[in-house]
Short mmCIF file of C-alpha atoms in Angstrom, two decimals:
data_model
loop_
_atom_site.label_atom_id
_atom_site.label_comp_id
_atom_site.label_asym_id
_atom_site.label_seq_id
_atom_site.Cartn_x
_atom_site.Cartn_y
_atom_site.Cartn_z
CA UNK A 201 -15.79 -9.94 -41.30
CA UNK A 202 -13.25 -9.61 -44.78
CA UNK A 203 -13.96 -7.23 -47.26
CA UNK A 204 -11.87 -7.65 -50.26
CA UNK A 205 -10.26 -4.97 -52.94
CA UNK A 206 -7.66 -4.86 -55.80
CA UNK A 207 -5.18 -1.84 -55.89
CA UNK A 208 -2.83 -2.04 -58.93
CA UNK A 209 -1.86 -5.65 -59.56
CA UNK A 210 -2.54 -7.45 -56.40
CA UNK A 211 -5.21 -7.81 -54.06
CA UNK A 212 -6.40 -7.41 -50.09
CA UNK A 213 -8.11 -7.89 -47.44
CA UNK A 214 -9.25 -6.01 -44.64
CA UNK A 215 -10.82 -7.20 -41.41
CA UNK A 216 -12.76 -5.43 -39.18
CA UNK A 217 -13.02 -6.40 -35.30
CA UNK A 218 -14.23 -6.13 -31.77
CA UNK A 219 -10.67 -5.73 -29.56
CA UNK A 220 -11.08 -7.25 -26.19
CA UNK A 221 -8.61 -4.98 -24.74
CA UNK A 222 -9.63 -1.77 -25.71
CA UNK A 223 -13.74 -2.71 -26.47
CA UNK A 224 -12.97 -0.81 -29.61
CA UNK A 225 -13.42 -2.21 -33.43
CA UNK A 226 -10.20 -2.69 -34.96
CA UNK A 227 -9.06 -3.40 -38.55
CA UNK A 228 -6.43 -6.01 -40.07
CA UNK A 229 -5.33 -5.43 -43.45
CA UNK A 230 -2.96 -7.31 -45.12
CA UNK A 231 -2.08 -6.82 -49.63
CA UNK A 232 -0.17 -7.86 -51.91
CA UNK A 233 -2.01 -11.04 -53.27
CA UNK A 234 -1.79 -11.83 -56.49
CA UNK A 235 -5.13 -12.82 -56.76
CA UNK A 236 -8.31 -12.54 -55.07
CA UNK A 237 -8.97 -16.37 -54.28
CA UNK A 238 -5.28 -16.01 -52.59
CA UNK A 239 -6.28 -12.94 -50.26
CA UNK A 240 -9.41 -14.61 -49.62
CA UNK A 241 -7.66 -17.92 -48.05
CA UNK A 242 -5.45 -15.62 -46.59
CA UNK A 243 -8.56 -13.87 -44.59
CA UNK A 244 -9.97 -16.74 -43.76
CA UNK A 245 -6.14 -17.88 -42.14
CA UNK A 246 -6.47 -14.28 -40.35
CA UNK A 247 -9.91 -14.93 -39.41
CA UNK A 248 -9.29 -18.24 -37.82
CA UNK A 249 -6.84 -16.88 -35.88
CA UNK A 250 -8.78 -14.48 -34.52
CA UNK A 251 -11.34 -16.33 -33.35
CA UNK A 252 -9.09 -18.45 -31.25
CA UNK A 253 -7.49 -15.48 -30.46
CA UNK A 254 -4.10 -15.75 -31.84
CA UNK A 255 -3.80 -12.29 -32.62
CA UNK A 256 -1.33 -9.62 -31.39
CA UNK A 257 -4.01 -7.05 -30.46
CA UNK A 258 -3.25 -3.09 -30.37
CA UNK A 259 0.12 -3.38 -31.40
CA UNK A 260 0.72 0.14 -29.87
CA UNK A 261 0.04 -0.37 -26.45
CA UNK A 262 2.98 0.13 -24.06
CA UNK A 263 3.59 -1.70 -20.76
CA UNK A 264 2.40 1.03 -18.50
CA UNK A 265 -0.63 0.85 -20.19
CA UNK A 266 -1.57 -2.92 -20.16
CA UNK A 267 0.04 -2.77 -16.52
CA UNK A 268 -3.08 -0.27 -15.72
CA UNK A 269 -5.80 -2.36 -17.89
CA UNK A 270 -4.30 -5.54 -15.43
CA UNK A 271 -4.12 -4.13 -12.38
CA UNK A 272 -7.74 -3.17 -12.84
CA UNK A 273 -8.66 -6.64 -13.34
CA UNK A 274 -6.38 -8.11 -11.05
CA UNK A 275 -7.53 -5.76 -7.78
CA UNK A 276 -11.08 -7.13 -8.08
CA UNK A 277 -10.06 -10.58 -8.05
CA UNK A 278 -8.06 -10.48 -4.44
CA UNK A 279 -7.95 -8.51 -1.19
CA UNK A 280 -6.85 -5.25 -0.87
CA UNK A 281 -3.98 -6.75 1.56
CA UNK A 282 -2.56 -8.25 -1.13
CA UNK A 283 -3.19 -5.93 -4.38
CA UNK A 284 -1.79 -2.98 -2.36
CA UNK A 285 1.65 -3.85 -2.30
CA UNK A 286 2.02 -4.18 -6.04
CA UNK A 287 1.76 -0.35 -6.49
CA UNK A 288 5.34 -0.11 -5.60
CA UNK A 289 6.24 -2.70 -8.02
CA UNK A 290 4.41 -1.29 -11.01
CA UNK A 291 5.78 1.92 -10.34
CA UNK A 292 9.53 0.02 -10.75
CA UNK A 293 8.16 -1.38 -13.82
CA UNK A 294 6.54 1.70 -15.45
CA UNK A 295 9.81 3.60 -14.70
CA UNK A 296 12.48 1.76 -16.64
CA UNK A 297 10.63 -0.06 -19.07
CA UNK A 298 7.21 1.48 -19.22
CA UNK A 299 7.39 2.98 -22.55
CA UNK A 300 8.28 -0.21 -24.02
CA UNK A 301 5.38 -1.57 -26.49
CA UNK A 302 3.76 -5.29 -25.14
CA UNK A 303 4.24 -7.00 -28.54
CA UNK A 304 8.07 -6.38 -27.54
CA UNK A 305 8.31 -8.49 -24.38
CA UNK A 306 10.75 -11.27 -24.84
CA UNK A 307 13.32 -12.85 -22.54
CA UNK A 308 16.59 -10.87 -23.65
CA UNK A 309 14.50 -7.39 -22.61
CA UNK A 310 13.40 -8.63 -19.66
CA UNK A 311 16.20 -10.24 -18.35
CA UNK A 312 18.38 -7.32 -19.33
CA UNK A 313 15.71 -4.93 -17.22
CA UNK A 314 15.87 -7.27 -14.33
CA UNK A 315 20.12 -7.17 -14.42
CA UNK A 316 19.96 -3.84 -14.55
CA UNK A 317 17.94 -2.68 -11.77
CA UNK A 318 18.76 -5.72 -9.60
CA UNK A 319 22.06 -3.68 -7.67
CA UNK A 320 19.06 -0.92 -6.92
CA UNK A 321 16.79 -2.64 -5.24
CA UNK A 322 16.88 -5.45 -2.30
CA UNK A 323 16.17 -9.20 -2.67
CA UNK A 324 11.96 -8.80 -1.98
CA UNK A 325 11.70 -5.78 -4.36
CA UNK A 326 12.82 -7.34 -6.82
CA UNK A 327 10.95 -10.34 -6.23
CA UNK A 328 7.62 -8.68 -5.86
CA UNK A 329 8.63 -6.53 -9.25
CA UNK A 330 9.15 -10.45 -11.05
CA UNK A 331 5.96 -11.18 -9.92
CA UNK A 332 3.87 -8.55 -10.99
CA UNK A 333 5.31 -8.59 -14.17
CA UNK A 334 5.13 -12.38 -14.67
CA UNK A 335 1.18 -12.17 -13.77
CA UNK A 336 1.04 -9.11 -16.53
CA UNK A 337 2.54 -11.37 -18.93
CA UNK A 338 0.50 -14.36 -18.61
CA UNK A 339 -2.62 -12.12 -18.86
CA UNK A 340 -1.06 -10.73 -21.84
CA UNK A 341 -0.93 -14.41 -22.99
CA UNK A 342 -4.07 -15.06 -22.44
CA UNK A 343 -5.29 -11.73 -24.46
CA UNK A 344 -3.42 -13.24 -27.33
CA UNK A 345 -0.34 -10.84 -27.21
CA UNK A 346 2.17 -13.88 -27.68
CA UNK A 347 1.34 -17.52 -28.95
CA UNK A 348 4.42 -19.14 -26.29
CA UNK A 349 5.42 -17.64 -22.83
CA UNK A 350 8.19 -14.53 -23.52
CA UNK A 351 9.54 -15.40 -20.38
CA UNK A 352 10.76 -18.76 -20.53
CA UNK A 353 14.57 -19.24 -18.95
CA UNK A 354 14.81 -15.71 -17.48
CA UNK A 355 16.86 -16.20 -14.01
CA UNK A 356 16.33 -13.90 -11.25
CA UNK A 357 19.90 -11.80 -10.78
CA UNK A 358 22.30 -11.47 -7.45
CA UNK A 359 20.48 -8.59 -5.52
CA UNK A 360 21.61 -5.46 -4.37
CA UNK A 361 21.00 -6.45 -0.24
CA UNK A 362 20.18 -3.59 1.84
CA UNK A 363 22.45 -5.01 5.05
CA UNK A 364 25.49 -5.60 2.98
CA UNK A 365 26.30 -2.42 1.76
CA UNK A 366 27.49 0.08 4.69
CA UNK A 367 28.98 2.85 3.03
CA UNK A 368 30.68 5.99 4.89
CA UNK A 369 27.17 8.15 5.03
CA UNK A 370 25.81 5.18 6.25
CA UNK A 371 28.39 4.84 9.08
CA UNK A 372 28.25 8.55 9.88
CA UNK A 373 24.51 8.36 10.84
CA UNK A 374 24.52 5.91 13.13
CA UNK A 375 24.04 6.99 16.68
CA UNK A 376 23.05 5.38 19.58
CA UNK A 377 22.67 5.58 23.88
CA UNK A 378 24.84 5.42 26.35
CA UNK A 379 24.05 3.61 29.15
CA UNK A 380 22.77 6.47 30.98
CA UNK A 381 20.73 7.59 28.43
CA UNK A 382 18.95 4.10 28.09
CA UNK A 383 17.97 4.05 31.74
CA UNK A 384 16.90 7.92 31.92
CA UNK A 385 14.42 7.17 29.09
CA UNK A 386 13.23 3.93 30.13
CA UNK A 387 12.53 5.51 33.42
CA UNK A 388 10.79 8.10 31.26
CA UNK A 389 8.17 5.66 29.57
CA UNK A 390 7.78 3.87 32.74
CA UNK A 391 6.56 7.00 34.71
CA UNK A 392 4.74 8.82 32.13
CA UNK A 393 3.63 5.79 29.54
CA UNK A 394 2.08 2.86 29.57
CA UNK A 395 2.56 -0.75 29.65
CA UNK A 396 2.58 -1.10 26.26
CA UNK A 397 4.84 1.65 25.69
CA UNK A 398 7.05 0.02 28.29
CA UNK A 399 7.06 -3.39 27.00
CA UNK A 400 7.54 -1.99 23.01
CA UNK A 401 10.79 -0.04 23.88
CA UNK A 402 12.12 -2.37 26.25
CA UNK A 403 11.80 -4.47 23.41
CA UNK A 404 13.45 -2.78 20.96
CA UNK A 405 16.67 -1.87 23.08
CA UNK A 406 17.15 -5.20 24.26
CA UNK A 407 16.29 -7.59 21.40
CA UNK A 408 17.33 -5.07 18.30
CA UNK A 409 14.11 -5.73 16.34
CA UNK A 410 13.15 -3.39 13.74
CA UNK A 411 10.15 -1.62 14.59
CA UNK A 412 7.91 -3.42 11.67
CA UNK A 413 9.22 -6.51 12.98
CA UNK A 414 8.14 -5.52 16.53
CA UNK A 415 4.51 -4.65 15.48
CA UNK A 416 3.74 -7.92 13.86
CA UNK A 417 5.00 -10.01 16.78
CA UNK A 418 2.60 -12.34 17.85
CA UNK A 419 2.13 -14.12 21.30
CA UNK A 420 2.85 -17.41 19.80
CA UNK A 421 6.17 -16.45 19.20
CA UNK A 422 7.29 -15.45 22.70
CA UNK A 423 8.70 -17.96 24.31
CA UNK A 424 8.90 -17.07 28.06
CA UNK A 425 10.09 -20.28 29.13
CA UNK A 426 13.34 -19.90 26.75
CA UNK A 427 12.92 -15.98 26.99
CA UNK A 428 13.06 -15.81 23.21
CA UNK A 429 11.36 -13.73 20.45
CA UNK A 430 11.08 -15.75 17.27
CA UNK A 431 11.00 -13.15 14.59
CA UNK A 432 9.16 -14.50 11.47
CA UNK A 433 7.32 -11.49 9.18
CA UNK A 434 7.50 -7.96 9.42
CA UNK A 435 4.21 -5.86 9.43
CA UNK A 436 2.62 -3.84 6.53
CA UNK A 437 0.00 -1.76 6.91
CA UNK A 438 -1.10 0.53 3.78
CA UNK A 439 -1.22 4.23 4.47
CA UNK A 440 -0.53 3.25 8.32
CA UNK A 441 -4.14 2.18 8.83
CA UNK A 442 -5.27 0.12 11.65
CA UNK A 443 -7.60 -1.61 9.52
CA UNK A 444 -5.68 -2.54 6.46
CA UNK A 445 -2.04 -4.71 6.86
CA UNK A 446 -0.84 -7.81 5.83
CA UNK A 447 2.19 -10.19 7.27
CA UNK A 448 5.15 -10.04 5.10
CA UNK A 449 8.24 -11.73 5.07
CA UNK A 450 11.03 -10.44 6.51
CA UNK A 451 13.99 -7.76 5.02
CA UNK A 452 16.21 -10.65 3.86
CA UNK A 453 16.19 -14.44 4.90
CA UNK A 454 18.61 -14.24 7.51
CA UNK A 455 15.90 -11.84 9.74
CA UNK A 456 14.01 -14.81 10.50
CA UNK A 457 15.38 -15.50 13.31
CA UNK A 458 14.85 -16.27 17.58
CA UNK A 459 16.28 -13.64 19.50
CA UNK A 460 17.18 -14.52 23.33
CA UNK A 461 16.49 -11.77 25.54
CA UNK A 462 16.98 -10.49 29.21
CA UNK A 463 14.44 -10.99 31.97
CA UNK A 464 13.31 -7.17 31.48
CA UNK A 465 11.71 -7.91 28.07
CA UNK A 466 10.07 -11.41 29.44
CA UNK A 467 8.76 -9.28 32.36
CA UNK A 468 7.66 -6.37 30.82
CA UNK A 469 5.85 -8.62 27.95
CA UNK A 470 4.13 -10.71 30.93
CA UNK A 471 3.06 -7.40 32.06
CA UNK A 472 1.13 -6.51 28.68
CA UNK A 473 -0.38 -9.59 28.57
CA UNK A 474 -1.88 -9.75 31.77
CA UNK A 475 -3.18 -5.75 30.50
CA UNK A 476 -4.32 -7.18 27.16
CA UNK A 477 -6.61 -9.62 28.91
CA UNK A 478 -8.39 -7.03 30.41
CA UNK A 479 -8.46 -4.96 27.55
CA UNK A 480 -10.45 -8.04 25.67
CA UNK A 481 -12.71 -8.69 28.59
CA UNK A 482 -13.86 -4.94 28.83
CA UNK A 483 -14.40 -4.79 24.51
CA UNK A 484 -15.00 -7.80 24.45
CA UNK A 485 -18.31 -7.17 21.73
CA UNK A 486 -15.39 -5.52 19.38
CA UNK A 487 -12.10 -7.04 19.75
CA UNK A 488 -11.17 -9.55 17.50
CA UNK A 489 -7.79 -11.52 18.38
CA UNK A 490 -5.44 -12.54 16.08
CA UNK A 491 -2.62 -12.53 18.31
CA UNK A 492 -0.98 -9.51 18.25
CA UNK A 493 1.23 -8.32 20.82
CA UNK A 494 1.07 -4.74 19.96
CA UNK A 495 -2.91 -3.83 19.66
CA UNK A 496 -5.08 -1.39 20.17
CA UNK A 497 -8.94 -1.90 21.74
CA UNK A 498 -10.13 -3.88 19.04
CA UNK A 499 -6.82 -6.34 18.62
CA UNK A 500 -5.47 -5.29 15.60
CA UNK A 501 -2.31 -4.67 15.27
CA UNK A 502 -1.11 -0.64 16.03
CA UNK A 503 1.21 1.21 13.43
CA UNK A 504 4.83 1.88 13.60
CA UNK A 505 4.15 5.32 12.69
CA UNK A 506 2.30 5.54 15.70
CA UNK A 507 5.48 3.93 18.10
CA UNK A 508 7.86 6.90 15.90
CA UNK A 509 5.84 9.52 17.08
CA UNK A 510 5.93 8.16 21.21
CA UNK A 511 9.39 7.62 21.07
CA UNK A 512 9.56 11.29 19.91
CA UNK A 513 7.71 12.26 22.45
CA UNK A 514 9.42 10.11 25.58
CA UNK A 515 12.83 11.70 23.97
CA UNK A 516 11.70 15.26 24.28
CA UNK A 517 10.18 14.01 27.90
CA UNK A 518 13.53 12.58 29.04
CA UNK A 519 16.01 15.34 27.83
CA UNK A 520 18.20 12.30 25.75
CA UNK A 521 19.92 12.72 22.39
CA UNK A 522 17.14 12.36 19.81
CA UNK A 523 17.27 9.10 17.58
CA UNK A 524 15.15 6.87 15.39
CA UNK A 525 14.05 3.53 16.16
CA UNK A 526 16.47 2.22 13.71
CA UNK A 527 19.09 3.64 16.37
CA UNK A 528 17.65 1.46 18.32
CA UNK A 529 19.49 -1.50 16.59
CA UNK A 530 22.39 0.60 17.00
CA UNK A 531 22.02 0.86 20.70
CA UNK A 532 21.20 -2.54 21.08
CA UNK A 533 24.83 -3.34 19.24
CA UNK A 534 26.45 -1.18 21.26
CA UNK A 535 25.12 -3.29 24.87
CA UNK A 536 26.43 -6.64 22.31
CA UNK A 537 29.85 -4.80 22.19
CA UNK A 538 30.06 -3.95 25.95
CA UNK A 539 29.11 -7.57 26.70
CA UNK A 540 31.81 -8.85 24.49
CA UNK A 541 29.08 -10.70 21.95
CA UNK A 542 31.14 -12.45 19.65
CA UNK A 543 30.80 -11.20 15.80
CA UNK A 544 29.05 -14.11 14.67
CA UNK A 545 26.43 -14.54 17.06
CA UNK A 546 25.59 -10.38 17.32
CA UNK A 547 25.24 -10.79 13.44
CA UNK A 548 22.45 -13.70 14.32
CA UNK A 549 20.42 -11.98 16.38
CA UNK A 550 20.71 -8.49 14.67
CA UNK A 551 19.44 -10.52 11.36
CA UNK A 552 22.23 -9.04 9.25
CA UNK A 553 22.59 -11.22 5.68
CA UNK A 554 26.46 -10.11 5.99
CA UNK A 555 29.08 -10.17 8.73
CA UNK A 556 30.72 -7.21 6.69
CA UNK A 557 27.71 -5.34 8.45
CA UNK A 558 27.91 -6.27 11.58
CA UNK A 559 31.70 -5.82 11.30
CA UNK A 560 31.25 -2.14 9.77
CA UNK A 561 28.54 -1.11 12.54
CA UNK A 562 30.67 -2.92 15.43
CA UNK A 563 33.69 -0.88 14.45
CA UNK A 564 32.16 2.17 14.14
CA UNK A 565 30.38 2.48 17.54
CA UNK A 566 33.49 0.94 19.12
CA UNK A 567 35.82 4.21 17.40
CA UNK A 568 33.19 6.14 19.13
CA UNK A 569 33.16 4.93 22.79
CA UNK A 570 37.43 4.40 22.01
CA UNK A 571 37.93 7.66 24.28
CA UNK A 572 36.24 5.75 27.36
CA UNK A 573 38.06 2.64 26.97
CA UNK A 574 41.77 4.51 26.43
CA UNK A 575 40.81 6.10 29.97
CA UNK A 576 40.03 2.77 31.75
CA UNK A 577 43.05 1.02 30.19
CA UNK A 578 45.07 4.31 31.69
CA UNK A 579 43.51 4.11 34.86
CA UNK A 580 44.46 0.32 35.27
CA UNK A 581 48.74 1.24 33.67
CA UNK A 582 48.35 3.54 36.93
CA UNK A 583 47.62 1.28 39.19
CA UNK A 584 50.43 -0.93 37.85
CA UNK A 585 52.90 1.59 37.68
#
């Protein structure tokens, strides 16, 4: 409703308003009319607007805060599966532009945040950053905040990719097993473990999966008559809970991919499967299958965390140098090496986006294990002469 006044010469109006956004009444004043029939055509402009809501509400909200009034609105409308892994991406958000008032979204500011964090982040980030903000903005649309979309023509930037950058700290923590070390802690898991342990770290020295990529394998994509792993998401579970993960999509593009594998992993997987079937019939009244390979009593899938924290313990079992499962890759390149993989096809089934990679991790294991070769090439000189 307008309520009208004349201060000095000219005249205006002031109206007073129930914000959506904030549930609070709001005014909007606007002077300098010359005359009162002018202020009053003016108001009734204003009021129109309002009522179709054409307004640009609280002008001093910031980003951070309409991210929050979203995200509170947006959580009830999907499951928790799929709301969870947007905290990351508001946090992104609320750290480089956060402080940035709504009514100043426009394509030049957003484009110019997207360029600048895109060498921080890899490809998916940054996708999953776009999207949250995109579904902010159009709900900032919708709240009246901007009469056409501020994002029209922005262009997603070249990404910083995790896989092509190897730098020299990079290089200096890889570390992998020897031979010997492989078969003195397989023998380890196979005494003490069981089949699932067996099957998971066969796995993962023989194929070179990363461990999230391990956890959401399905049966469906083992392929025992080819004897090869078709690696399609990677598995996210919030908090590391049993009871809460989603299928994502792969680190980059180039990790989808079919892995071939050695009779070990076929056998070891046939193994499992046979012990999963038994585990189904005896819970039967609670297990629900979706396919995983990797379950506990109850078929869903189990944690990496949970795989970390074995192959700490099988380590400390089997007396071998201590690594991570993403020395596991490592390891896994260094059998490629031995079995004179060619570059290309060890940067297929590793799932590196760049051969640089491959070619940086290949030459780094191979200036470590240098020492054994210089003593076989010596051994065969002697023999010659």
């Amino acid at each position: 409703m307008a309520s009208f006044r004349k201060r000095g010469k000219t005249w205006e109006y002031r109206i007073t308003y129930n914000d959506p956004i904030t549930n609070k009444r709001r005014e909007k004043p606007q002077g300098g009319f010359r005359t009162k029939k002018e202020a009053m055509i003016a108001a009734a402009e204003a009021e129109l607007n309002i009522n179709n809501q054409f307004i640009q509400k609280n002008d001093s909200i910031t980003i951070s805060e309409y991210l929050n009034i979203w995200f509170d609105t947006y959580k009830h409308t999907v499951k928790e599966s799929s709301w969870g892994p947007r905290d990351d991406s508001m946090v992104i958000i609320k750290k480089h532009i956060g402080n940035i008032k709504v009514k100043n979204i426009n394509t030049s500011m957003y484009q110019k945040f997207l360029n600048d964090i895109a060498p921080e982040y890899a490809k998916n980030t940054l996708k999953g950053v776009h999207d949250v903000f995109k579904m902010m903005t159009r709900q900032a649309m919708r709240d009246s905040y901007f009469k056409d979309y501020p994002l029209e023509g922005v262009r997603m930037p070249r990404t910083k990719d995790a896989d092509k950058v190897m730098d020299d700290e990079k290089l200096k923590d890889i570390k992998f097993w020897e031979k010997e070390e492989i078969s003195k802690f397989l023998q380890c898991v196979k005494r003490r473990g069981n089949p699932q342990d067996l099957a998971m770290f066969v796995l993962l020295v023989y194929s070179g999966l990363r461990i999230g990529e391990a956890t959401a394998l399905k049966w469906d994509k083992i392929d025992f008559e080819e004897s090869v792993v078709r690696v399609r998401y990677t598995l996210y579970q919030k908090d590391g809970l049993r009871d809460n993960y989603m299928l994502l999509s792969p680190k980059t593009s180039s990790s989808i991919r079919n892995v071939p594998v050695p009779p070990q992993v076929s056998n070891q997987l046939k193994i499992l499967k046979h012990v999963q079937n038994q585990v189904k019939m005896e819970n039967e009244d609670q297990y629900k299958d979706e396919g995983f390979v990797f379950t506990d009593k109850t078929g869903r899938p189990i944690p990496a965390r949970n795989f970390n924290y074995k192959l700490d313990t099988y380590i400390k079992k089997s007396g071998v140098t201590r690594i991570t499962p993403h020395n596991l890759r490592h390891t896994y390149t260094s059998l490629l090496i031995d079995a004179e993989v060619k570059l290309k096809e060890a940067q297929e089934r590793l799932g590196h986006s760049s051969s640089k990679t491959t070619l940086d991790i290949y030459s780094h294991i191979m200036k470590e294990t240098k020492t054994e070769a210089i003593v076989q090439f010596n051994a065969v000189a002697n023999e010659i002469f």
